[in-house]
C-alpha cells in the first residue's frame, strides 16, 4: 500500500498548462469585452472564486459534521477532504481583488457599491446597512478567516498530529469533536450571510430567503462530484487502495440524493415566486427564462435530469464509467448554476450603470438619452457568447481554476499520509460495506 | 394454527462473524441451508446464501412512475378540460403548481405499492401466523436452520457441523 502521495512533474506540467490557459483566458476576457466595465472578466472571476471557495467551505463543514455524528466510513479518504478544505486560504486571497474593486470602484459587480446609485434608489438605500463595502470586506475576511484558521487548519493539524502516536484515549480526536460542535452553528449562519453578500447581492434589488440553502446545496453536490473524480484519479495512480467500490457507491448515493435536494430547493424557490407573482420577485426568473434560456433550462438538465436518470440504478453508482460521466456533468453543471446566478445579474448591473451614467450626465435630457442607452445595453437577444451562454473563454477560466485548485490540493496531499493512521474509525472504514 | 409440517434442526450463534464463517463451511460441505435468521441485516449474507438481487426496487420504480403519470394527467384533465377555473391569475395548465402533488402522489404510490408487494412476497399480512423457531432470533441470536423432514440420515452431519462451527445451542422443532 502506497500511502505517500508524490506530486509528479507530469502533473505539475498539466496543471501548470491549465492555469496558464486560465490566465490567458482571463486576460482575453478583460480585453475583449466591449463594455467599459470589463464585466465579462469580473463576473467570471467572481463565479469561479465563489464556486471553489464554496467547495472548500462545504467540505470543511461536512468534515466537522461527520466527526460530530460518529461517522466512520469517510475516514478512508478524509485526507483528500482535508486538502480540499484548506483551499479556503486561497479563496481569501482570490477574494481580495473583488474587495479592492469595491473600494476602488474599478469593477461594477455590485450595484449597491455605487454610492450615487444608492442615493437615488429607495430599495438599495434600505439595504445599505448590510450591503455596504465595510460589511462585505469584514464579512469576507473575518468569516472565511475564522473558518480557515480556527477550524479547517486546526482540523488538519490535529488530524496529522494524530498520525504520529497512538493514543488509546483519542485525546486529539475528542478535541476535533469539541471544535466541530462549535463550528457547525457558526458555519451555518455565517455561510448564509456570505452567500447573500457574494452572489445574491449581484441582483441588488432582488432577494430570496431560500437562496442561501440553494447555493449551499449547489456547492455540496459540486464538491461530491469533485471528490469522486479525485478519488478515482488517485486510485488509477495506485494510491488509496483502502477506498473501495463501497465508498464510491456511498458517495454516488450522496450525489444522487443531494441532486434531488438541490432540485427541491431550486423548485421551491421558483414555484413560490411564480405563484406569488410579485413583480419585484418574478423579475429574476422572468429575465432568466426569456433572455437566458440556455442557462435557465440547461441548469435543470445538467443538474437534475441527467444525474437523476443516470444514477437511479444501483450499479451505475458502483461502476467507474458512469460515476466519472455523472461527476463531470454534475461538477460542470453546478459551475454552470453559479454562472447562471451571477451573469444575468451582472448584465443587469451593467445596464443600470449605463442608465445611471446617462441620467447623471444629461440630467435635463434624461428622457431623450435613456432610450438609446437602453437599446445599446438591452438584454441579450439570441445567444450571446459569455452572456447568455458560457463561451470558450469561460471554459478556459474554469480550467484555470481547476488547475489552481488541484495544484494546491496535491501540494497538501503530499504533506501527510494519504490514509490517517490512528483515527478511531480506521477499522470501520476498512470494512465499509454497502450491500 | 396453520403448520408447515416441517421438522427443522437449527443452531444458534452468538455473533455474525461466527454465523458468516459457519455458512461458508456449510457451502463447502454442500449442506443445504433452509434459511438463516438474524436480528438485523448482516452485510455479506445475501451473496453467501446465493440470493439474487431483489427486484423490489423495479416494482417500486413502476409504482412511482404510475403515480407520477396518474397525478399529473388527472390534474391536467381536471383543471384544463373538465372544470377549468382560474386560480390566482394563473393559466389553466399551471404545471408548476401540479408538481408538489405529483411528487407526493409518486412517493405515496411507490411506498404503498412496495409495502404491499413486500408483504405479499414474504407471505405476511393480517391473520397470517408465521412460525418462529426461537424468540431470541429477533433479539441477540443468529440462527441457521436445516430442513430435516425428509432427510433424517443427514441429521448427524448437521449436528456435527453445528458443534464444529461453534453454535451455542442446537434444537429441533416441528413447525
Coordinates of C-alpha atoms in Angstrom, one line a residue:
Chain A
X1 CA 0.0 0.0 0.0
X2 CA 1.4 3.3 -1.1
X3 CA 0.2 6.0 1.3
X4 CA 2.7 8.7 0.4
X5 CA 1.4 10.9 -2.4
X6 CA 4.0 12.3 -4.8
X7 CA 3.2 15.4 -6.8
X8 CA 4.8 14.3 -10.1
X9 CA 6.4 16.6 -12.6
X10 CA 3.9 15.5 -15.3
X11 CA 1.0 16.5 -13.1
X12 CA 2.7 19.8 -12.4
X13 CA 3.1 20.4 -16.1
X14 CA -0.5 19.6 -16.9
X15 CA -1.9 21.7 -14.0
X16 CA 0.5 24.5 -14.9
X17 CA -0.9 24.4 -18.5
X18 CA -4.4 24.6 -17.1
X19 CA -3.5 27.6 -15.0
X20 CA -1.8 29.2 -18.0
X21 CA -4.9 28.7 -20.1
X22 CA -6.9 30.2 -17.3
X23 CA -4.7 33.3 -17.1
X24 CA -4.7 33.8 -20.8
X25 CA -8.5 33.5 -21.0
X26 CA -8.9 35.9 -18.1
X27 CA -6.7 38.5 -19.9
X28 CA -8.5 37.9 -23.1
X29 CA -11.9 38.3 -21.4
X30 CA -10.7 41.5 -19.8
X31 CA -9.6 42.9 -23.2
X32 CA -12.3 41.6 -25.4
X33 CA -15.3 42.8 -23.5
X34 CA -17.0 45.6 -25.4
X35 CA -18.2 47.4 -22.3
X36 CA -16.2 49.8 -20.3
X37 CA -16.6 47.8 -17.1
X38 CA -14.8 44.6 -18.1
X39 CA -17.9 42.8 -16.7
X40 CA -17.2 39.5 -18.5
X41 CA -13.9 39.2 -16.7
X42 CA -15.2 40.2 -13.3
X43 CA -18.3 38.1 -13.3
X44 CA -16.3 35.0 -14.4
X45 CA -13.7 35.7 -11.7
X46 CA -16.5 36.0 -9.1
X47 CA -18.3 32.9 -10.3
X48 CA -15.2 30.7 -10.1
X49 CA -13.9 32.1 -6.9
X50 CA -17.2 31.6 -5.2
X51 CA -17.6 28.1 -6.6
X52 CA -14.2 26.8 -5.5
X53 CA -14.2 28.8 -2.2
X54 CA -17.6 27.3 -1.5
X55 CA -16.4 23.8 -2.3
X56 CA -13.7 24.3 0.3
X57 CA -16.2 25.6 2.8
X58 CA -18.8 22.9 2.4
X59 CA -16.1 20.2 2.7
X60 CA -14.9 21.8 5.9
X61 CA -18.5 21.8 7.1
X62 CA -19.0 18.2 6.2
X63 CA -15.8 17.0 7.7
X64 CA -16.8 18.6 11.1
X65 CA -20.3 17.3 10.8
X66 CA -19.1 13.8 10.1
X67 CA -16.8 13.9 13.2
X68 CA -19.7 15.1 15.4
X69 CA -22.0 12.4 14.1
X70 CA -19.7 9.5 14.8
X71 CA -19.4 8.8 11.1
X72 CA -16.5 6.5 10.2
X73 CA -16.9 5.4 6.6
X74 CA -15.4 8.5 5.1
X75 CA -12.1 8.2 7.0
X76 CA -10.5 6.3 4.1
X77 CA -10.5 9.5 2.0
X78 CA -10.5 12.1 4.8
X79 CA -7.1 13.4 3.8
X80 CA -8.4 14.3 0.4
X81 CA -11.2 16.3 2.0
X82 CA -8.8 17.9 4.4
X83 CA -6.8 19.1 1.4
X84 CA -10.0 20.4 -0.2
X85 CA -10.9 22.3 2.9
X86 CA -7.5 24.0 3.2
X87 CA -8.3 25.7 -0.2
X88 CA -10.2 28.3 2.0
X89 CA -6.9 30.3 2.4
X90 CA -6.5 30.6 -1.4
X91 CA -10.2 31.6 -1.5
X92 CA -9.5 34.5 0.8
X93 CA -6.6 35.7 -1.4
X94 CA -8.8 35.3 -4.5
X95 CA -11.5 37.5 -2.9
X96 CA -9.1 40.3 -2.3
X97 CA -9.2 41.8 -5.9
X98 CA -13.0 41.8 -5.7
X99 CA -13.0 43.6 -2.3
X100 CA -10.4 46.0 -3.5
X101 CA -12.5 46.7 -6.6
X102 CA -15.5 47.6 -4.4
X103 CA -13.4 50.2 -2.5
X104 CA -11.5 51.4 -5.6
X105 CA -14.6 51.3 -7.9
X106 CA -12.7 49.5 -10.7
X107 CA -15.4 47.0 -11.2
X108 CA -19.1 47.2 -11.1
X109 CA -20.2 43.7 -10.0
X110 CA -22.3 45.1 -7.2
X111 CA -24.8 47.8 -8.0
X112 CA -25.0 48.6 -4.3
X113 CA -21.4 49.6 -4.2
X114 CA -22.2 52.6 -6.4
X115 CA -22.8 55.5 -4.0
X116 CA -24.6 57.7 -6.5
X117 CA -26.9 54.9 -7.4
X118 CA -27.7 54.0 -3.8
X119 CA -28.5 57.7 -3.0
X120 CA -31.3 57.8 -5.6
X121 CA -32.6 54.3 -5.1
X122 CA -35.0 53.6 -2.2
X123 CA -34.5 49.8 -2.2
X124 CA -30.8 50.0 -2.2
X125 CA -30.9 52.7 0.5
X126 CA -33.0 50.4 2.6
X127 CA -30.5 47.6 2.3
X128 CA -27.4 49.8 2.7
X129 CA -26.9 48.9 6.3
X130 CA -26.0 45.4 5.2
X131 CA -25.0 45.8 1.6
X132 CA -22.0 48.1 2.0
X133 CA -18.3 47.8 1.4
X134 CA -17.5 47.6 5.2
X135 CA -19.8 44.6 5.7
X136 CA -18.5 43.0 2.5
X137 CA -14.9 43.3 3.5
X138 CA -15.2 42.5 7.1
X139 CA -17.6 39.6 6.4
X140 CA -15.4 38.0 3.8
X141 CA -12.1 38.4 5.6
X142 CA -13.2 37.7 9.1
X143 CA -15.6 34.9 8.5
X144 CA -13.5 33.0 5.9
X145 CA -10.5 33.7 8.1
X146 CA -12.3 32.1 11.1
X147 CA -13.3 29.2 9.0
X148 CA -9.8 28.6 7.9
X149 CA -7.6 29.5 10.9
X150 CA -9.8 28.2 13.7
X151 CA -11.4 25.2 12.0
X152 CA -10.1 23.9 8.7
X153 CA -6.5 24.4 9.5
X154 CA -6.9 23.3 13.1
X155 CA -8.7 20.1 12.0
X156 CA -5.9 19.3 9.6
X157 CA -3.2 19.9 12.3
X158 CA -4.9 17.8 14.9
X159 CA -5.6 15.0 12.3
X160 CA -1.9 15.0 11.1
X161 CA -0.7 15.1 14.7
X162 CA -2.8 12.0 15.4
X163 CA -0.7 10.1 12.9
X164 CA 2.4 10.4 15.0
X165 CA 1.5 8.4 18.0
X166 CA -1.3 6.1 19.0
X167 CA -3.3 7.4 21.9
X168 CA -5.8 5.0 23.5
X169 CA -7.8 7.9 24.9
X170 CA -8.1 9.6 21.4
X171 CA -7.5 13.0 23.0
X172 CA -6.9 14.7 19.7
X173 CA -10.0 13.2 18.2
X174 CA -12.0 14.5 21.1
X175 CA -10.5 17.9 20.6
X176 CA -11.7 17.8 17.0
X177 CA -15.1 16.8 18.1
X178 CA -15.4 19.8 20.5
X179 CA -14.3 22.0 17.7
X180 CA -16.9 20.5 15.4
X181 CA -19.6 21.3 17.9
X182 CA -18.6 24.9 17.9
X183 CA -18.1 25.1 14.1
X184 CA -21.4 23.8 12.8
X185 CA -23.7 26.5 14.1
X186 CA -21.2 29.2 13.2
X187 CA -20.8 27.8 9.7
X188 CA -24.5 27.5 9.1
X189 CA -25.2 31.2 9.9
X190 CA -22.1 32.8 8.5
X191 CA -22.2 31.0 5.2
X192 CA -25.7 32.3 4.5
X193 CA -24.5 35.8 5.2
X194 CA -21.6 35.4 2.8
X195 CA -23.8 33.9 0.1
X196 CA -26.0 37.0 0.4
X197 CA -23.1 39.3 0.1
X198 CA -21.1 37.5 -2.6
X199 CA -23.7 36.3 -5.0
X200 CA -27.3 37.2 -4.1
X201 CA -26.4 40.9 -3.9
X202 CA -25.3 40.8 -7.5
X203 CA -29.0 41.2 -8.1
X204 CA -29.0 44.0 -5.7
X205 CA -32.8 44.7 -5.7
X206 CA -33.9 41.1 -5.5
X207 CA -33.8 38.7 -2.6
X208 CA -34.9 35.2 -1.8
X209 CA -34.9 33.5 1.6
X210 CA -34.2 30.1 0.1
X211 CA -31.2 31.4 -1.8
X212 CA -28.5 30.5 0.8
X213 CA -29.7 26.9 1.1
X214 CA -29.9 26.6 -2.7
X215 CA -26.3 27.9 -3.2
X216 CA -25.0 25.7 -0.4
X217 CA -26.6 22.6 -1.9
X218 CA -25.0 23.5 -5.2
X219 CA -21.6 23.7 -3.5
X220 CA -22.1 20.4 -1.8
X221 CA -23.2 18.5 -4.9
X222 CA -20.3 20.0 -6.9
X223 CA -17.8 19.1 -4.2
X224 CA -19.1 15.5 -4.1
X225 CA -18.6 15.2 -7.9
X226 CA -15.1 16.6 -7.5
X227 CA -14.4 14.2 -4.6
X228 CA -15.4 11.2 -6.7
X229 CA -13.3 12.4 -9.6
X230 CA -10.3 12.9 -7.4
X231 CA -10.6 9.6 -5.7
X232 CA -10.9 7.7 -9.0
X233 CA -7.9 9.6 -10.3
X234 CA -5.8 8.8 -7.2
X235 CA -6.9 5.1 -7.4
X236 CA -5.8 4.9 -11.0
X237 CA -2.4 6.2 -9.9
X238 CA -2.1 3.3 -7.5
X239 CA -2.9 5.3 -4.3
X240 CA -5.8 4.8 -1.8
X241 CA -6.4 1.0 -2.1
X242 CA -8.4 1.5 1.1
X243 CA -11.1 3.3 -0.9
X244 CA -13.3 0.7 -2.4
X245 CA -16.3 0.5 -4.6
X246 CA -18.3 0.6 -1.4
X247 CA -17.1 4.1 -0.5
X248 CA -17.6 5.3 -4.1
X249 CA -21.1 3.8 -4.0
X250 CA -21.9 5.8 -0.9
X251 CA -20.5 9.0 -2.5
X252 CA -22.6 8.2 -5.6
X253 CA -25.7 7.9 -3.4
X254 CA -24.8 11.2 -1.7
X255 CA -24.6 12.8 -5.1
X256 CA -27.9 11.3 -6.2
X257 CA -29.7 12.3 -3.0
X258 CA -28.3 15.8 -2.9
X259 CA -29.1 16.3 -6.6
X260 CA -32.7 15.8 -5.7
X261 CA -32.3 18.0 -2.7
X262 CA -30.8 20.8 -4.9
X263 CA -33.7 20.4 -7.3
X264 CA -36.2 20.5 -4.4
X265 CA -34.7 23.9 -3.3
X266 CA -34.5 25.2 -6.8
X267 CA -38.1 24.3 -7.5
X268 CA -39.3 25.6 -4.1
X269 CA -37.7 28.9 -4.8
X270 CA -39.0 29.1 -8.3
X271 CA -42.6 27.9 -7.5
X272 CA -43.1 30.2 -4.6
X273 CA -42.0 33.2 -6.6
X274 CA -44.0 32.1 -9.6
X275 CA -47.1 31.6 -7.5
X276 CA -47.0 34.8 -5.5
X277 CA -46.4 36.7 -8.8
X278 CA -44.9 39.8 -7.2
X279 CA -43.1 41.9 -9.8
X280 CA -40.1 42.6 -7.6
X281 CA -39.5 38.9 -7.2
X282 CA -40.5 37.5 -10.6
X283 CA -38.2 39.7 -12.5
X284 CA -35.3 37.5 -11.5
X285 CA -36.8 34.4 -13.2
X286 CA -38.5 36.4 -16.0
X287 CA -35.2 37.7 -17.2
X288 CA -33.5 34.3 -16.9
X289 CA -36.3 32.4 -18.7
X290 CA -36.8 34.9 -21.5
X291 CA -33.3 36.2 -22.1
X292 CA -31.1 33.5 -20.8
X293 CA -32.9 30.3 -21.7
X294 CA -29.8 28.2 -22.1
X295 CA -28.7 29.0 -18.6
X296 CA -32.1 28.5 -17.1
X297 CA -33.2 25.2 -18.7
X298 CA -29.6 23.9 -19.2
X299 CA -29.1 24.2 -15.5
X300 CA -32.1 21.9 -14.8
X301 CA -31.0 19.4 -17.4
X302 CA -27.4 19.2 -16.2
X303 CA -28.1 19.2 -12.5
X304 CA -31.3 17.3 -12.3
X305 CA -32.5 15.3 -15.3
X306 CA -29.2 13.7 -16.3
X307 CA -27.8 12.8 -12.8
X308 CA -31.3 11.7 -11.7
X309 CA -31.7 9.3 -14.6
X310 CA -28.1 8.0 -14.7
X311 CA -27.7 7.5 -11.0
X312 CA -31.1 6.0 -10.3
X313 CA -29.9 2.4 -10.8
X314 CA -27.8 0.6 -8.2
X315 CA -25.0 -0.5 -10.5
X316 CA -24.3 2.9 -12.1
X317 CA -23.1 4.1 -8.7
X318 CA -20.7 1.2 -8.5
X319 CA -19.1 1.5 -11.9
X320 CA -16.3 3.9 -12.7
X321 CA -17.5 4.8 -16.1
X322 CA -21.0 6.0 -15.2
X323 CA -19.6 7.6 -12.0
X324 CA -17.0 9.6 -13.9
X325 CA -19.5 10.7 -16.5
X326 CA -22.1 11.9 -14.0
X327 CA -19.4 13.5 -11.8
X328 CA -18.2 15.5 -14.8
X329 CA -21.7 16.5 -15.7
X330 CA -22.6 17.5 -12.2
X331 CA -19.3 19.3 -11.5
X332 CA -19.6 21.4 -14.6
X333 CA -23.4 21.6 -14.0
X334 CA -23.0 23.4 -10.7
X335 CA -20.4 25.7 -12.0
X336 CA -23.0 26.4 -14.7
X337 CA -25.5 27.0 -11.9
X338 CA -23.3 29.7 -10.4
X339 CA -22.7 31.2 -13.8
X340 CA -26.5 31.4 -14.1
X341 CA -26.8 33.1 -10.7
X342 CA -24.1 35.7 -11.4
X343 CA -24.1 36.5 -15.1
X344 CA -27.6 37.8 -15.7
X345 CA -27.3 39.9 -12.5
X346 CA -24.0 41.5 -13.6
X347 CA -25.5 42.2 -17.0
X348 CA -28.3 44.0 -15.3
X349 CA -25.8 45.9 -13.2
X350 CA -24.2 47.0 -16.4
X351 CA -27.5 48.2 -17.8
X352 CA -28.3 50.1 -14.6
X353 CA -24.8 51.6 -14.5
X354 CA -25.1 52.8 -18.1
X355 CA -28.6 54.2 -17.4
X356 CA -27.4 55.9 -14.3
X357 CA -24.4 57.4 -16.2
X358 CA -26.8 58.7 -18.8
X359 CA -29.0 60.3 -16.2
X360 CA -26.1 61.9 -14.4
X361 CA -24.5 63.4 -17.5
X362 CA -27.7 64.5 -19.2
X363 CA -29.9 65.1 -16.2
X364 CA -32.0 67.6 -18.1
X365 CA -32.5 65.4 -21.2
X366 CA -33.0 62.2 -19.2
X367 CA -35.9 61.0 -21.3
X368 CA -34.1 61.6 -24.5
X369 CA -31.0 59.8 -23.6
X370 CA -32.3 56.9 -21.6
X371 CA -33.8 55.2 -24.6
X372 CA -30.7 55.0 -26.8
X373 CA -28.6 53.8 -23.9
X374 CA -31.1 51.1 -23.1
X375 CA -31.0 49.9 -26.7
X376 CA -27.3 49.6 -26.6
X377 CA -27.3 48.0 -23.2
X378 CA -30.5 46.0 -23.5
X379 CA -30.8 42.3 -22.6
X380 CA -29.0 39.9 -25.0
X381 CA -31.0 38.8 -28.0
X382 CA -30.4 35.2 -29.0
X383 CA -27.3 33.5 -27.8
X384 CA -24.5 35.9 -26.8
X385 CA -21.2 34.2 -26.1
X386 CA -20.2 34.8 -22.5
X387 CA -23.5 36.3 -21.6
X388 CA -26.4 34.0 -22.3
X389 CA -24.2 31.0 -22.9
X390 CA -20.8 30.3 -21.5
X391 CA -18.2 30.7 -24.2
X392 CA -14.7 29.2 -24.7
X393 CA -13.2 31.9 -22.5
X394 CA -15.5 30.9 -19.7
X395 CA -14.4 27.3 -20.1
X396 CA -10.8 28.3 -20.2
X397 CA -11.2 30.3 -16.9
X398 CA -12.8 27.3 -15.3
X399 CA -9.9 25.1 -16.4
X400 CA -7.5 27.7 -14.9
X401 CA -9.3 27.5 -11.5
X402 CA -9.4 23.7 -11.7
X403 CA -5.6 23.8 -12.3
X404 CA -5.1 26.1 -9.3
X405 CA -7.4 24.0 -7.1
X406 CA -5.7 20.7 -7.8
X407 CA -2.2 22.2 -7.7
X408 CA -3.0 23.3 -4.2
X409 CA -4.8 20.1 -3.2
X410 CA -1.9 17.9 -4.5
X411 CA 0.6 20.1 -2.6
X412 CA -1.4 19.5 0.6
X413 CA -1.8 15.7 -0.1
X414 CA 2.0 15.4 -0.3
X415 CA 2.5 16.8 3.2
X416 CA 0.8 13.9 5.0
X417 CA 0.0 10.2 4.7
X418 CA -3.0 9.6 2.3
X419 CA -4.7 7.5 4.9
X420 CA -4.9 8.7 8.5
X421 CA -3.0 6.4 10.8
X422 CA -4.5 6.4 14.3
X423 CA -8.0 7.6 13.5
X424 CA -10.5 5.7 15.8
X425 CA -12.7 4.9 12.8
X426 CA -10.0 3.4 10.6
X427 CA -11.1 -0.1 11.2
X428 CA -14.7 0.8 10.4
X429 CA -13.8 2.4 7.1
X430 CA -11.7 -0.5 6.0
X431 CA -14.7 -2.8 6.4
X432 CA -17.2 -0.5 5.0
X433 CA -19.9 -2.4 3.2
X434 CA -23.0 -1.0 1.5
X435 CA -24.6 -4.2 0.2
Chain B
X1 CA -52.7 -22.5 13.8
X2 CA -51.5 -23.4 10.4
X3 CA -48.4 -25.6 10.3
X4 CA -45.9 -26.2 7.6
X5 CA -45.4 -29.8 8.8
X6 CA -41.6 -29.4 8.7
X7 CA -39.1 -30.8 11.0
X8 CA -36.4 -28.2 11.5
X9 CA -33.0 -28.5 13.1
X10 CA -31.4 -25.2 13.9
X11 CA -28.3 -23.9 15.7
X12 CA -28.0 -20.6 17.4
X13 CA -24.8 -18.4 17.2
X14 CA -23.7 -15.5 19.3
X15 CA -22.5 -13.1 16.7
X16 CA -22.5 -12.5 13.0
X17 CA -18.8 -13.3 12.2
X18 CA -19.4 -16.8 13.6
X19 CA -22.5 -17.1 11.5
X20 CA -20.8 -16.0 8.3
X21 CA -17.9 -18.4 8.7
X22 CA -20.3 -21.2 9.5
X23 CA -22.3 -20.5 6.4
X24 CA -19.1 -20.6 4.4
X25 CA -18.3 -24.0 5.8
X26 CA -21.8 -25.3 5.1
X27 CA -21.4 -24.2 1.5
X28 CA -18.1 -26.0 1.3
X29 CA -19.7 -29.2 2.6
X30 CA -22.7 -28.8 0.3
X31 CA -25.1 -28.8 3.2
X32 CA -28.4 -27.4 2.1
X33 CA -29.4 -24.5 4.3
X34 CA -33.2 -24.0 4.7
X35 CA -33.0 -20.4 6.0
X36 CA -30.9 -18.1 8.1
X37 CA -32.5 -15.7 10.7
X38 CA -30.7 -12.7 12.1
X39 CA -31.9 -9.9 14.4
X40 CA -30.6 -7.3 12.0
X41 CA -29.4 -7.2 8.4
X42 CA -26.0 -8.7 8.1
X43 CA -23.7 -7.4 5.4
X44 CA -22.4 -10.1 3.0
X45 CA -25.1 -12.6 3.9
X46 CA -27.0 -12.4 0.7
X47 CA -24.2 -13.4 -1.7
X48 CA -23.1 -16.2 0.7
X49 CA -26.6 -17.7 0.6
X50 CA -26.7 -17.2 -3.2
X51 CA -29.7 -14.9 -3.1
X52 CA -30.2 -12.8 -6.2
X53 CA -30.6 -9.0 -6.0
X54 CA -34.2 -8.2 -5.1
X55 CA -36.4 -6.9 -7.8
X56 CA -38.5 -4.9 -5.4
X57 CA -36.9 -1.6 -6.5
X58 CA -38.0 -2.2 -10.1
X59 CA -41.6 -2.7 -8.8
X60 CA -41.1 0.5 -6.8
X61 CA -40.0 2.4 -9.9
X62 CA -43.1 1.2 -11.8
X63 CA -45.4 2.2 -9.0
X64 CA -43.7 5.6 -8.7
X65 CA -43.9 6.3 -12.4
X66 CA -47.5 5.2 -12.4
X67 CA -48.2 7.7 -9.6
X68 CA -46.4 10.5 -11.4
X69 CA -48.5 9.9 -14.5
X70 CA -51.8 9.5 -12.8
X71 CA -51.4 12.6 -10.6
X72 CA -50.1 14.8 -13.4
X73 CA -52.5 13.7 -16.1
X74 CA -55.5 13.7 -13.7
X75 CA -54.8 17.3 -12.6
X76 CA -54.3 18.3 -16.1
X77 CA -57.6 16.8 -17.2
X78 CA -59.5 18.3 -14.3
X79 CA -58.0 21.8 -14.5
X80 CA -57.7 22.1 -18.2
X81 CA -60.7 20.3 -19.8
X82 CA -63.2 19.1 -17.2
X83 CA -63.6 22.0 -14.9
X84 CA -61.3 24.9 -15.8
X85 CA -61.1 27.5 -13.1
X86 CA -58.7 30.4 -12.9
X87 CA -56.6 30.3 -9.7
X88 CA -54.6 33.3 -8.7
X89 CA -54.5 34.6 -12.3
X90 CA -52.6 31.5 -13.5
X91 CA -53.2 29.8 -16.8
X92 CA -55.4 26.6 -16.7
X93 CA -52.4 24.5 -17.4
X94 CA -50.4 25.7 -14.4
X95 CA -47.8 23.0 -14.5
X96 CA -45.6 24.2 -11.6
X97 CA -48.5 24.1 -9.2
X98 CA -49.1 20.5 -10.1
X99 CA -45.6 19.4 -9.3
X100 CA -45.9 19.2 -5.4
X101 CA -49.0 17.0 -5.6
X102 CA -47.4 14.9 -8.4
X103 CA -44.3 14.4 -6.3
X104 CA -46.3 13.4 -3.2
X105 CA -48.5 11.0 -5.1
X106 CA -45.4 9.4 -6.6
X107 CA -44.0 8.8 -3.2
X108 CA -47.3 7.6 -1.9
X109 CA -47.9 5.1 -4.6
X110 CA -44.4 3.7 -4.6
X111 CA -44.4 3.4 -0.8
X112 CA -47.8 1.7 -0.6
X113 CA -47.1 -0.4 -3.6
X114 CA -43.7 -1.6 -2.4
X115 CA -45.1 -2.3 1.1
X116 CA -48.0 -4.4 -0.3
X117 CA -45.6 -6.2 -2.7
X118 CA -43.1 -6.9 0.0
X119 CA -45.7 -8.3 2.4
X120 CA -47.2 -10.4 -0.4
X121 CA -43.9 -11.9 -1.4
X122 CA -43.0 -12.7 2.2
X123 CA -46.4 -14.2 2.9
X124 CA -47.0 -11.7 5.7
X125 CA -50.2 -9.8 6.5
X126 CA -53.1 -9.6 8.9
X127 CA -54.2 -13.0 10.1
X128 CA -51.1 -14.9 8.9
X129 CA -49.2 -16.7 11.6
X130 CA -45.6 -17.2 11.0
X131 CA -43.9 -19.9 13.0
X132 CA -40.9 -18.7 14.8
X133 CA -38.1 -21.0 15.7
X134 CA -36.8 -19.2 18.8
X135 CA -37.9 -15.8 20.1
X136 CA -34.3 -14.8 20.7
X137 CA -33.6 -14.6 16.9
X138 CA -35.3 -11.3 17.0
X139 CA -33.1 -10.2 19.8
X140 CA -29.5 -11.4 20.0
X141 CA -29.1 -14.8 18.4
X142 CA -28.1 -15.7 14.8
X143 CA -29.8 -18.9 13.5
X144 CA -29.0 -21.3 10.8
X145 CA -31.9 -23.8 10.1
X146 CA -31.8 -27.1 8.2
X147 CA -34.9 -28.9 6.9
X148 CA -34.7 -32.5 8.2
X149 CA -38.3 -33.6 7.4
X150 CA -37.2 -36.0 4.7
X151 CA -33.5 -36.4 5.5
X152 CA -33.2 -37.9 8.9
X153 CA -30.0 -39.7 7.8
X154 CA -28.2 -36.3 7.5
X155 CA -29.1 -35.2 11.0
X156 CA -25.8 -36.3 12.4
X157 CA -23.9 -34.3 9.7
X158 CA -25.8 -31.3 10.7
X159 CA -25.3 -31.8 14.4
X160 CA -21.5 -32.2 13.9
X161 CA -21.5 -29.2 11.7
X162 CA -23.0 -27.1 14.5
X163 CA -20.5 -28.4 17.0
X164 CA -17.6 -27.7 14.7
X165 CA -18.7 -24.2 13.9
X166 CA -19.3 -23.1 17.4
X167 CA -23.0 -22.9 17.7
X168 CA -24.0 -22.1 21.2
X169 CA -27.2 -24.2 21.1
X170 CA -28.8 -26.7 18.8
X171 CA -32.5 -27.5 18.9
X172 CA -35.1 -29.2 16.7
X173 CA -38.6 -28.1 16.2
X174 CA -41.7 -29.0 14.4
X175 CA -43.3 -26.1 12.6

